[in-house]
Amino acid sequence: MKTILITGCSSGFGLATAQHFLDRDWKVIATMRTPHEEVLPRSEHLRVLALDVTDDASIRQLVEAAGPIDALVNNAGIGVMGALEGTDMQTAREIFEVNTFGTMAVTQALLPQFRQRKAGVIVNISSSTTLKPLPLLTVYTASKAAVNAFTESLALELQPFNVRVSLVLPGRSPETPFSKNAQPRMQGGIPESYSSFAQGVFAGMGQPSAVTRALDVAEAVWRAVNDPSSPLHIPAGADAVALAESR
């Protein structure tokens, strides 16, 4: 029985992906900044472990506790929306610390075991915002674009060791709490000078006809992990697929 480690499993894409793999007879190590075991059904194949992807000590403790794994999914991430002029640099750094450097740090910590075994899969969750420029998402998109570039280069580095690397690019997912969780970081993010522009942007978003379900992301991760012929970039969700096809 194979083992997958997934970061950011308290809700949304990470939670759905953990459940998806449990249902298909994988051992799952579901990590959360603050573990809540009740979000997933009890299973002898499930372990819920604490992980703060921005803390080196937390990452080291996780690696020791997790033991050998067959696949890593870097899903932990946070969002922010607002004009760059209204985004303080502390918030910008927080976004990069979690989305970009957190992904790099967890990957780096687990690479030795993959390299030594000459086997393993790494899946990084990015965003379809990197497929088309969108206003008011400058910092968030930049953090995910960096993940894309990192993943593309890493895939080349790890080819000699038979370690596969993939990117899953989800679209907008109203069913998850991602946007709600981002709201505290968005206070003051729209300066008065940008208010009319922002209102137009929000009005244009409206109720999209195509969105991404958490299950879409779980299925894309499943494909990335289990199908050696899967592409490096995998859009997840109807809106993400449409964006990718329009490029």
PDB file of C-alpha atoms in Angstrom:
ATOM      1  CA  MET A   1       0.000   0.000   0.000  1.00  0.00           C
ATOM      2  CA  LYS A   2       1.429   3.367  -1.040  1.00  0.00           C
ATOM      3  CA  THR A   3       1.621   6.502   1.111  1.00  0.00           C
ATOM      4  CA  ILE A   4       0.874  10.088   0.127  1.00  0.00           C
ATOM      5  CA  LEU A   5       1.613  13.199   2.182  1.00  0.00           C
ATOM      6  CA  ILE A   6      -0.647  16.194   1.548  1.00  0.00           C
ATOM      7  CA  THR A   7      -0.173  19.652   3.043  1.00  0.00           C
ATOM      8  CA  GLY A   8      -3.042  21.997   3.904  1.00  0.00           C
ATOM      9  CA  CYS A   9      -5.746  19.392   4.560  1.00  0.00           C
ATOM     10  CA  SER A  10      -7.998  21.242   6.990  1.00  0.00           C
ATOM     11  CA  SER A  11     -10.418  22.207   4.208  1.00  0.00           C
ATOM     12  CA  GLY A  12     -10.865  22.703   0.477  1.00  0.00           C
ATOM     13  CA  PHE A  13      -8.634  21.014  -2.063  1.00  0.00           C
ATOM     14  CA  GLY A  14      -6.359  19.347   0.467  1.00  0.00           C
ATOM     15  CA  LEU A  15      -9.239  17.824   2.398  1.00  0.00           C
ATOM     16  CA  ALA A  16     -10.914  16.545  -0.777  1.00  0.00           C
ATOM     17  CA  THR A  17      -7.641  15.093  -2.046  1.00  0.00           C
ATOM     18  CA  ALA A  18      -6.962  13.299   1.230  1.00  0.00           C
ATOM     19  CA  GLN A  19     -10.428  11.745   1.145  1.00  0.00           C
ATOM     20  CA  HIS A  20     -10.031  10.800  -2.529  1.00  0.00           C
ATOM     21  CA  PHE A  21      -6.832   8.852  -1.858  1.00  0.00           C
ATOM     22  CA  LEU A  22      -8.204   7.227   1.310  1.00  0.00           C
ATOM     23  CA  ASP A  23     -11.181   5.975  -0.677  1.00  0.00           C
ATOM     24  CA  ARG A  24      -8.767   4.358  -3.124  1.00  0.00           C
ATOM     25  CA  ASP A  25      -6.732   2.406  -0.598  1.00  0.00           C
ATOM     26  CA  TRP A  26      -3.765   4.703  -0.116  1.00  0.00           C
ATOM     27  CA  LYS A  27      -2.215   5.494   3.214  1.00  0.00           C
ATOM     28  CA  VAL A  28      -2.659   9.231   3.745  1.00  0.00           C
ATOM     29  CA  ILE A  29      -0.645  11.611   5.882  1.00  0.00           C
ATOM     30  CA  ALA A  30      -2.819  14.712   6.079  1.00  0.00           C
ATOM     31  CA  THR A  31      -1.040  17.743   7.474  1.00  0.00           C
ATOM     32  CA  MET A  32      -2.566  20.858   8.963  1.00  0.00           C
ATOM     33  CA  ARG A  33      -1.187  23.853  10.774  1.00  0.00           C
ATOM     34  CA  THR A  34      -3.565  23.027  13.628  1.00  0.00           C
ATOM     35  CA  PRO A  35      -4.604  19.364  13.356  1.00  0.00           C
ATOM     36  CA  HIS A  36      -8.331  18.627  13.389  1.00  0.00           C
ATOM     37  CA  GLU A  37      -8.744  14.872  13.052  1.00  0.00           C
ATOM     38  CA  GLU A  38     -12.539  15.136  12.924  1.00  0.00           C
ATOM     39  CA  VAL A  39     -12.521  16.652   9.402  1.00  0.00           C
ATOM     40  CA  LEU A  40     -11.732  13.215   7.973  1.00  0.00           C
ATOM     41  CA  PRO A  41     -13.342   9.868   8.830  1.00  0.00           C
ATOM     42  CA  ARG A  42     -11.334   7.637  11.134  1.00  0.00           C
ATOM     43  CA  SER A  43      -9.205   5.161   9.252  1.00  0.00           C
ATOM     44  CA  GLU A  44      -6.279   2.906  10.063  1.00  0.00           C
ATOM     45  CA  HIS A  45      -4.731   4.272   6.876  1.00  0.00           C
ATOM     46  CA  LEU A  46      -4.910   7.936   7.968  1.00  0.00           C
ATOM     47  CA  ARG A  47      -2.509   9.984  10.030  1.00  0.00           C
ATOM     48  CA  VAL A  48      -3.142  13.664  10.762  1.00  0.00           C
ATOM     49  CA  LEU A  49       0.074  15.523  11.567  1.00  0.00           C
ATOM     50  CA  ALA A  50       0.907  19.126  12.422  1.00  0.00           C
ATOM     51  CA  LEU A  51       2.827  21.185   9.879  1.00  0.00           C
ATOM     52  CA  ASP A  52       3.595  24.861   9.501  1.00  0.00           C
ATOM     53  CA  VAL A  53       5.242  25.107   6.077  1.00  0.00           C
ATOM     54  CA  THR A  54       6.906  28.384   7.080  1.00  0.00           C
ATOM     55  CA  ASP A  55       8.690  26.855  10.096  1.00  0.00           C
ATOM     56  CA  ASP A  56      11.879  24.833   9.555  1.00  0.00           C
ATOM     57  CA  ALA A  57      11.567  22.985  12.863  1.00  0.00           C
ATOM     58  CA  SER A  58       7.980  21.997  12.066  1.00  0.00           C
ATOM     59  CA  ILE A  59       9.072  20.648   8.684  1.00  0.00           C
ATOM     60  CA  ARG A  60      11.908  18.621  10.242  1.00  0.00           C
ATOM     61  CA  GLN A  61       9.541  17.123  12.817  1.00  0.00           C
ATOM     62  CA  LEU A  62       7.088  16.192  10.083  1.00  0.00           C
ATOM     63  CA  VAL A  63       9.718  14.461   7.960  1.00  0.00           C
ATOM     64  CA  GLU A  64      10.837  12.387  10.956  1.00  0.00           C
ATOM     65  CA  ALA A  65       7.273  11.475  11.893  1.00  0.00           C
ATOM     66  CA  ALA A  66       6.097  10.721   8.369  1.00  0.00           C
ATOM     67  CA  GLY A  67       8.749   8.196   7.398  1.00  0.00           C
ATOM     68  CA  PRO A  68       8.902   6.907   3.811  1.00  0.00           C
ATOM     69  CA  ILE A  69       6.305   8.304   1.399  1.00  0.00           C
ATOM     70  CA  ASP A  70       5.570   7.648  -2.261  1.00  0.00           C
ATOM     71  CA  ALA A  71       4.004  10.979  -3.189  1.00  0.00           C
ATOM     72  CA  LEU A  72       4.014  14.557  -1.923  1.00  0.00           C
ATOM     73  CA  VAL A  73       1.272  17.084  -2.623  1.00  0.00           C
ATOM     74  CA  ASN A  74       2.153  20.686  -1.791  1.00  0.00           C
ATOM     75  CA  ASN A  75      -1.314  22.126  -1.388  1.00  0.00           C
ATOM     76  CA  ALA A  76      -0.989  24.494   1.595  1.00  0.00           C
ATOM     77  CA  GLY A  77      -1.632  28.031   0.412  1.00  0.00           C
ATOM     78  CA  ILE A  78      -3.218  31.356   1.277  1.00  0.00           C
ATOM     79  CA  GLY A  79      -4.768  34.081  -0.847  1.00  0.00           C
ATOM     80  CA  VAL A  80      -5.121  37.821  -1.020  1.00  0.00           C
ATOM     81  CA  MET A  81      -6.965  40.164  -3.367  1.00  0.00           C
ATOM     82  CA  GLY A  82      -6.368  43.869  -3.734  1.00  0.00           C
ATOM     83  CA  ALA A  83      -4.438  46.524  -5.590  1.00  0.00           C
ATOM     84  CA  LEU A  84      -0.692  46.350  -5.182  1.00  0.00           C
ATOM     85  CA  GLU A  85      -0.657  49.926  -3.863  1.00  0.00           C
ATOM     86  CA  GLY A  86      -2.978  48.876  -1.053  1.00  0.00           C
ATOM     87  CA  THR A  87      -1.092  45.689  -0.136  1.00  0.00           C
ATOM     88  CA  ASP A  88       1.467  46.130   2.619  1.00  0.00           C
ATOM     89  CA  MET A  89       4.732  44.291   2.128  1.00  0.00           C
ATOM     90  CA  GLN A  90       4.273  42.250   5.286  1.00  0.00           C
ATOM     91  CA  THR A  91       1.204  40.692   3.685  1.00  0.00           C
ATOM     92  CA  ALA A  92       3.040  40.180   0.401  1.00  0.00           C
ATOM     93  CA  ARG A  93       5.867  38.415   2.200  1.00  0.00           C
ATOM     94  CA  GLU A  94       3.385  36.247   4.098  1.00  0.00           C
ATOM     95  CA  ILE A  95       1.834  35.131   0.799  1.00  0.00           C
ATOM     96  CA  PHE A  96       5.226  34.181  -0.624  1.00  0.00           C
ATOM     97  CA  GLU A  97       6.358  32.518   2.621  1.00  0.00           C
ATOM     98  CA  VAL A  98       3.416  30.101   2.504  1.00  0.00           C
ATOM     99  CA  ASN A  99       2.709  29.666  -1.196  1.00  0.00           C
ATOM    100  CA  THR A 100       6.215  29.769  -2.633  1.00  0.00           C
ATOM    101  CA  PHE A 101       8.890  29.246   0.010  1.00  0.00           C
ATOM    102  CA  GLY A 102       6.713  26.789   1.945  1.00  0.00           C
ATOM    103  CA  THR A 103       6.356  24.647  -1.163  1.00  0.00           C
ATOM    104  CA  MET A 104      10.092  24.801  -1.783  1.00  0.00           C
ATOM    105  CA  ALA A 105      11.014  24.026   1.828  1.00  0.00           C
ATOM    106  CA  VAL A 106       8.766  20.976   2.200  1.00  0.00           C
ATOM    107  CA  THR A 107       9.905  19.646  -1.164  1.00  0.00           C
ATOM    108  CA  GLN A 108      13.572  20.114  -0.303  1.00  0.00           C
ATOM    109  CA  ALA A 109      13.144  18.311   3.017  1.00  0.00           C
ATOM    110  CA  LEU A 110      11.584  15.236   1.399  1.00  0.00           C
ATOM    111  CA  LEU A 111      13.757  15.078  -1.722  1.00  0.00           C
ATOM    112  CA  PRO A 112      16.560  12.947  -0.256  1.00  0.00           C
ATOM    113  CA  GLN A 113      14.334   9.906   0.246  1.00  0.00           C
ATOM    114  CA  PHE A 114      12.902  10.166  -3.275  1.00  0.00           C
ATOM    115  CA  ARG A 115      16.359  10.557  -4.780  1.00  0.00           C
ATOM    116  CA  GLN A 116      17.813   7.667  -2.822  1.00  0.00           C
ATOM    117  CA  ARG A 117      14.969   5.317  -3.792  1.00  0.00           C
ATOM    118  CA  LYS A 118      14.910   6.654  -7.362  1.00  0.00           C
ATOM    119  CA  ALA A 119      11.128   6.817  -7.141  1.00  0.00           C
ATOM    120  CA  GLY A 120       8.429   9.240  -6.122  1.00  0.00           C
ATOM    121  CA  VAL A 121       5.997  11.897  -7.308  1.00  0.00           C
ATOM    122  CA  ILE A 122       5.727  15.546  -6.305  1.00  0.00           C
ATOM    123  CA  VAL A 123       2.570  17.509  -7.148  1.00  0.00           C
ATOM    124  CA  ASN A 124       2.471  21.255  -6.563  1.00  0.00           C
ATOM    125  CA  ILE A 125      -0.897  23.008  -6.456  1.00  0.00           C
ATOM    126  CA  SER A 126      -0.666  26.278  -8.361  1.00  0.00           C
ATOM    127  CA  SER A 127      -3.517  28.382  -9.776  1.00  0.00           C
ATOM    128  CA  SER A 128      -5.234  29.110 -13.072  1.00  0.00           C
ATOM    129  CA  THR A 129      -4.607  32.799 -12.315  1.00  0.00           C
ATOM    130  CA  THR A 130      -1.180  32.147 -13.829  1.00  0.00           C
ATOM    131  CA  LEU A 131      -2.811  31.315 -17.169  1.00  0.00           C
ATOM    132  CA  LYS A 132      -4.301  34.769 -17.745  1.00  0.00           C
ATOM    133  CA  PRO A 133      -3.405  38.173 -16.260  1.00  0.00           C
ATOM    134  CA  LEU A 134      -6.096  39.296 -13.822  1.00  0.00           C
ATOM    135  CA  PRO A 135      -6.342  42.596 -11.917  1.00  0.00           C
ATOM    136  CA  LEU A 136      -6.237  42.818  -8.126  1.00  0.00           C
ATOM    137  CA  LEU A 137      -4.345  39.528  -7.875  1.00  0.00           C
ATOM    138  CA  THR A 138      -0.810  40.802  -8.427  1.00  0.00           C
ATOM    139  CA  VAL A 139       0.813  39.376  -5.301  1.00  0.00           C
ATOM    140  CA  TYR A 140      -1.093  36.095  -5.209  1.00  0.00           C
ATOM    141  CA  THR A 141      -0.513  35.400  -8.901  1.00  0.00           C
ATOM    142  CA  ALA A 142       3.170  36.255  -8.566  1.00  0.00           C
ATOM    143  CA  SER A 143       3.545  33.740  -5.728  1.00  0.00           C
ATOM    144  CA  LYS A 144       1.941  31.019  -7.831  1.00  0.00           C
ATOM    145  CA  ALA A 145       3.837  31.938 -11.006  1.00  0.00           C
ATOM    146  CA  ALA A 146       6.997  31.416  -8.973  1.00  0.00           C
ATOM    147  CA  VAL A 147       5.720  27.958  -8.007  1.00  0.00           C
ATOM    148  CA  ASN A 148       5.202  27.201 -11.704  1.00  0.00           C
ATOM    149  CA  ALA A 149       8.751  28.192 -12.635  1.00  0.00           C
ATOM    150  CA  PHE A 150      10.166  26.326  -9.646  1.00  0.00           C
ATOM    151  CA  THR A 151       8.260  23.168 -10.564  1.00  0.00           C
ATOM    152  CA  GLU A 152       9.250  23.272 -14.225  1.00  0.00           C
ATOM    153  CA  SER A 153      12.944  23.508 -13.373  1.00  0.00           C
ATOM    154  CA  LEU A 154      12.676  20.930 -10.586  1.00  0.00           C
ATOM    155  CA  ALA A 155      11.130  18.438 -12.993  1.00  0.00           C
ATOM    156  CA  LEU A 156      14.298  18.603 -15.087  1.00  0.00           C
ATOM    157  CA  GLU A 157      16.582  18.266 -12.057  1.00  0.00           C
ATOM    158  CA  LEU A 158      14.818  15.135 -10.846  1.00  0.00           C
ATOM    159  CA  GLN A 159      14.532  13.268 -14.151  1.00  0.00           C
ATOM    160  CA  PRO A 160      17.835  11.433 -13.595  1.00  0.00           C
ATOM    161  CA  PHE A 161      16.432  10.062 -10.329  1.00  0.00           C
ATOM    162  CA  ASN A 162      13.124   8.852 -11.782  1.00  0.00           C
ATOM    163  CA  VAL A 163      11.157  11.335  -9.654  1.00  0.00           C
ATOM    164  CA  ARG A 164       8.174  12.848 -11.450  1.00  0.00           C
ATOM    165  CA  VAL A 165       6.954  16.398 -10.813  1.00  0.00           C
ATOM    166  CA  SER A 166       3.593  17.912 -11.804  1.00  0.00           C
ATOM    167  CA  LEU A 167       1.623  21.136 -11.503  1.00  0.00           C
ATOM    168  CA  VAL A 168      -2.125  21.156 -10.877  1.00  0.00           C
ATOM    169  CA  LEU A 169      -3.772  24.486 -11.728  1.00  0.00           C
ATOM    170  CA  PRO A 170      -7.230  24.874 -10.158  1.00  0.00           C
ATOM    171  CA  GLY A 171      -9.713  27.552 -11.126  1.00  0.00           C
ATOM    172  CA  ARG A 172     -12.026  29.553  -8.902  1.00  0.00           C
ATOM    173  CA  SER A 173     -13.824  27.397  -6.352  1.00  0.00           C
ATOM    174  CA  PRO A 174     -16.689  29.117  -4.517  1.00  0.00           C
ATOM    175  CA  GLU A 175     -17.509  25.909  -2.612  1.00  0.00           C
ATOM    176  CA  THR A 176     -14.244  26.080  -0.657  1.00  0.00           C
ATOM    177  CA  PRO A 177     -13.450  28.576   2.146  1.00  0.00           C
ATOM    178  CA  PHE A 178     -10.313  29.830   0.374  1.00  0.00           C
ATOM    179  CA  SER A 179     -11.691  33.297  -0.413  1.00  0.00           C
ATOM    180  CA  LYS A 180     -13.271  33.662   3.016  1.00  0.00           C
ATOM    181  CA  ASN A 181      -9.988  32.753   4.693  1.00  0.00           C
ATOM    182  CA  ALA A 182      -8.218  35.428   2.629  1.00  0.00           C
ATOM    183  CA  GLN A 183     -10.494  38.270   3.733  1.00  0.00           C
ATOM    184  CA  PRO A 184      -8.563  39.271   6.894  1.00  0.00           C
ATOM    185  CA  ARG A 185      -5.505  39.938   4.713  1.00  0.00           C
ATOM    186  CA  MET A 186      -7.537  42.135   2.346  1.00  0.00           C
ATOM    187  CA  GLN A 187      -8.401  44.949   4.764  1.00  0.00           C
ATOM    188  CA  GLY A 188      -7.473  48.239   3.115  1.00  0.00           C
ATOM    189  CA  GLY A 189      -6.443  46.436  -0.047  1.00  0.00           C
ATOM    190  CA  ILE A 190      -8.533  48.708  -2.266  1.00  0.00           C
ATOM    191  CA  PRO A 191      -7.403  52.358  -1.858  1.00  0.00           C
ATOM    192  CA  GLU A 192     -10.033  54.999  -2.595  1.00  0.00           C
ATOM    193  CA  SER A 193      -8.396  55.851  -5.920  1.00  0.00           C
ATOM    194  CA  TYR A 194      -8.999  52.283  -7.072  1.00  0.00           C
ATOM    195  CA  SER A 195     -12.555  51.866  -5.780  1.00  0.00           C
ATOM    196  CA  SER A 196     -14.434  52.461  -9.041  1.00  0.00           C
ATOM    197  CA  PHE A 197     -11.995  50.244 -10.921  1.00  0.00           C
ATOM    198  CA  ALA A 198     -12.350  47.500  -8.313  1.00  0.00           C
ATOM    199  CA  GLN A 199     -16.154  47.709  -8.404  1.00  0.00           C
ATOM    200  CA  GLY A 200     -16.004  47.065 -12.130  1.00  0.00           C
ATOM    201  CA  VAL A 201     -13.736  44.081 -11.596  1.00  0.00           C
ATOM    202  CA  PHE A 202     -16.017  42.602  -8.936  1.00  0.00           C
ATOM    203  CA  ALA A 203     -19.091  43.181 -11.093  1.00  0.00           C
ATOM    204  CA  GLY A 204     -17.422  41.397 -13.969  1.00  0.00           C
ATOM    205  CA  MET A 205     -16.723  38.383 -11.788  1.00  0.00           C
ATOM    206  CA  GLY A 206     -20.413  37.961 -10.972  1.00  0.00           C
ATOM    207  CA  GLN A 207     -21.575  34.379 -10.966  1.00  0.00           C
ATOM    208  CA  PRO A 208     -19.291  32.456 -13.312  1.00  0.00           C
ATOM    209  CA  SER A 209     -20.906  29.697 -15.329  1.00  0.00           C
ATOM    210  CA  ALA A 210     -17.824  27.515 -15.000  1.00  0.00           C
ATOM    211  CA  VAL A 211     -16.073  26.930 -11.687  1.00  0.00           C
ATOM    212  CA  THR A 212     -13.783  24.402 -10.038  1.00  0.00           C
ATOM    213  CA  ARG A 213     -14.991  21.795  -7.581  1.00  0.00           C
ATOM    214  CA  ALA A 214     -12.719  20.432  -4.902  1.00  0.00           C
ATOM    215  CA  LEU A 215     -13.280  17.008  -6.460  1.00  0.00           C
ATOM    216  CA  ASP A 216     -11.867  18.305  -9.762  1.00  0.00           C
ATOM    217  CA  VAL A 217      -8.601  19.058  -8.010  1.00  0.00           C
ATOM    218  CA  ALA A 218      -8.547  15.715  -6.196  1.00  0.00           C
ATOM    219  CA  GLU A 219      -9.040  13.916  -9.501  1.00  0.00           C
ATOM    220  CA  ALA A 220      -6.283  15.949 -11.159  1.00  0.00           C
ATOM    221  CA  VAL A 221      -3.888  15.102  -8.333  1.00  0.00           C
ATOM    222  CA  TRP A 222      -4.840  11.432  -8.611  1.00  0.00           C
ATOM    223  CA  ARG A 223      -3.986  11.551 -12.302  1.00  0.00           C
ATOM    224  CA  ALA A 224      -0.686  13.319 -11.683  1.00  0.00           C
ATOM    225  CA  VAL A 225       0.351  10.768  -9.073  1.00  0.00           C
ATOM    226  CA  ASN A 226      -0.794   7.603 -10.832  1.00  0.00           C
ATOM    227  CA  ASP A 227      -0.384   8.293 -14.554  1.00  0.00           C
ATOM    228  CA  PRO A 228       3.265   8.515 -15.621  1.00  0.00           C
ATOM    229  CA  SER A 229       2.142   9.881 -18.995  1.00  0.00           C
ATOM    230  CA  SER A 230       0.271  12.837 -17.468  1.00  0.00           C
ATOM    231  CA  PRO A 231       1.500  16.282 -18.585  1.00  0.00           C
ATOM    232  CA  LEU A 232       3.533  18.600 -16.402  1.00  0.00           C
ATOM    233  CA  HIS A 233       0.653  21.123 -16.306  1.00  0.00           C
ATOM    234  CA  ILE A 234      -2.818  19.821 -15.424  1.00  0.00           C
ATOM    235  CA  PRO A 235      -5.665  22.362 -15.252  1.00  0.00           C
ATOM    236  CA  ALA A 236      -8.364  21.330 -12.773  1.00  0.00           C
ATOM    237  CA  GLY A 237     -11.949  22.529 -13.095  1.00  0.00           C
ATOM    238  CA  ALA A 238     -14.054  23.648 -16.058  1.00  0.00           C
ATOM    239  CA  ASP A 239     -12.934  27.275 -15.827  1.00  0.00           C
ATOM    240  CA  ALA A 240      -9.255  26.326 -15.565  1.00  0.00           C
ATOM    241  CA  VAL A 241      -9.532  23.941 -18.517  1.00  0.00           C
ATOM    242  CA  ALA A 242     -11.183  26.677 -20.602  1.00  0.00           C
ATOM    243  CA  LEU A 243      -8.403  29.122 -19.730  1.00  0.00           C
ATOM    244  CA  ALA A 244      -5.714  26.611 -20.630  1.00  0.00           C
ATOM    245  CA  GLU A 245      -7.360  25.817 -23.969  1.00  0.00           C
ATOM    246  CA  SER A 246      -7.691  29.495 -24.858  1.00  0.00           C
ATOM    247  CA  ARG A 247      -3.971  30.193 -24.561  1.00  0.00           C
TER     248      ARG A 247
END
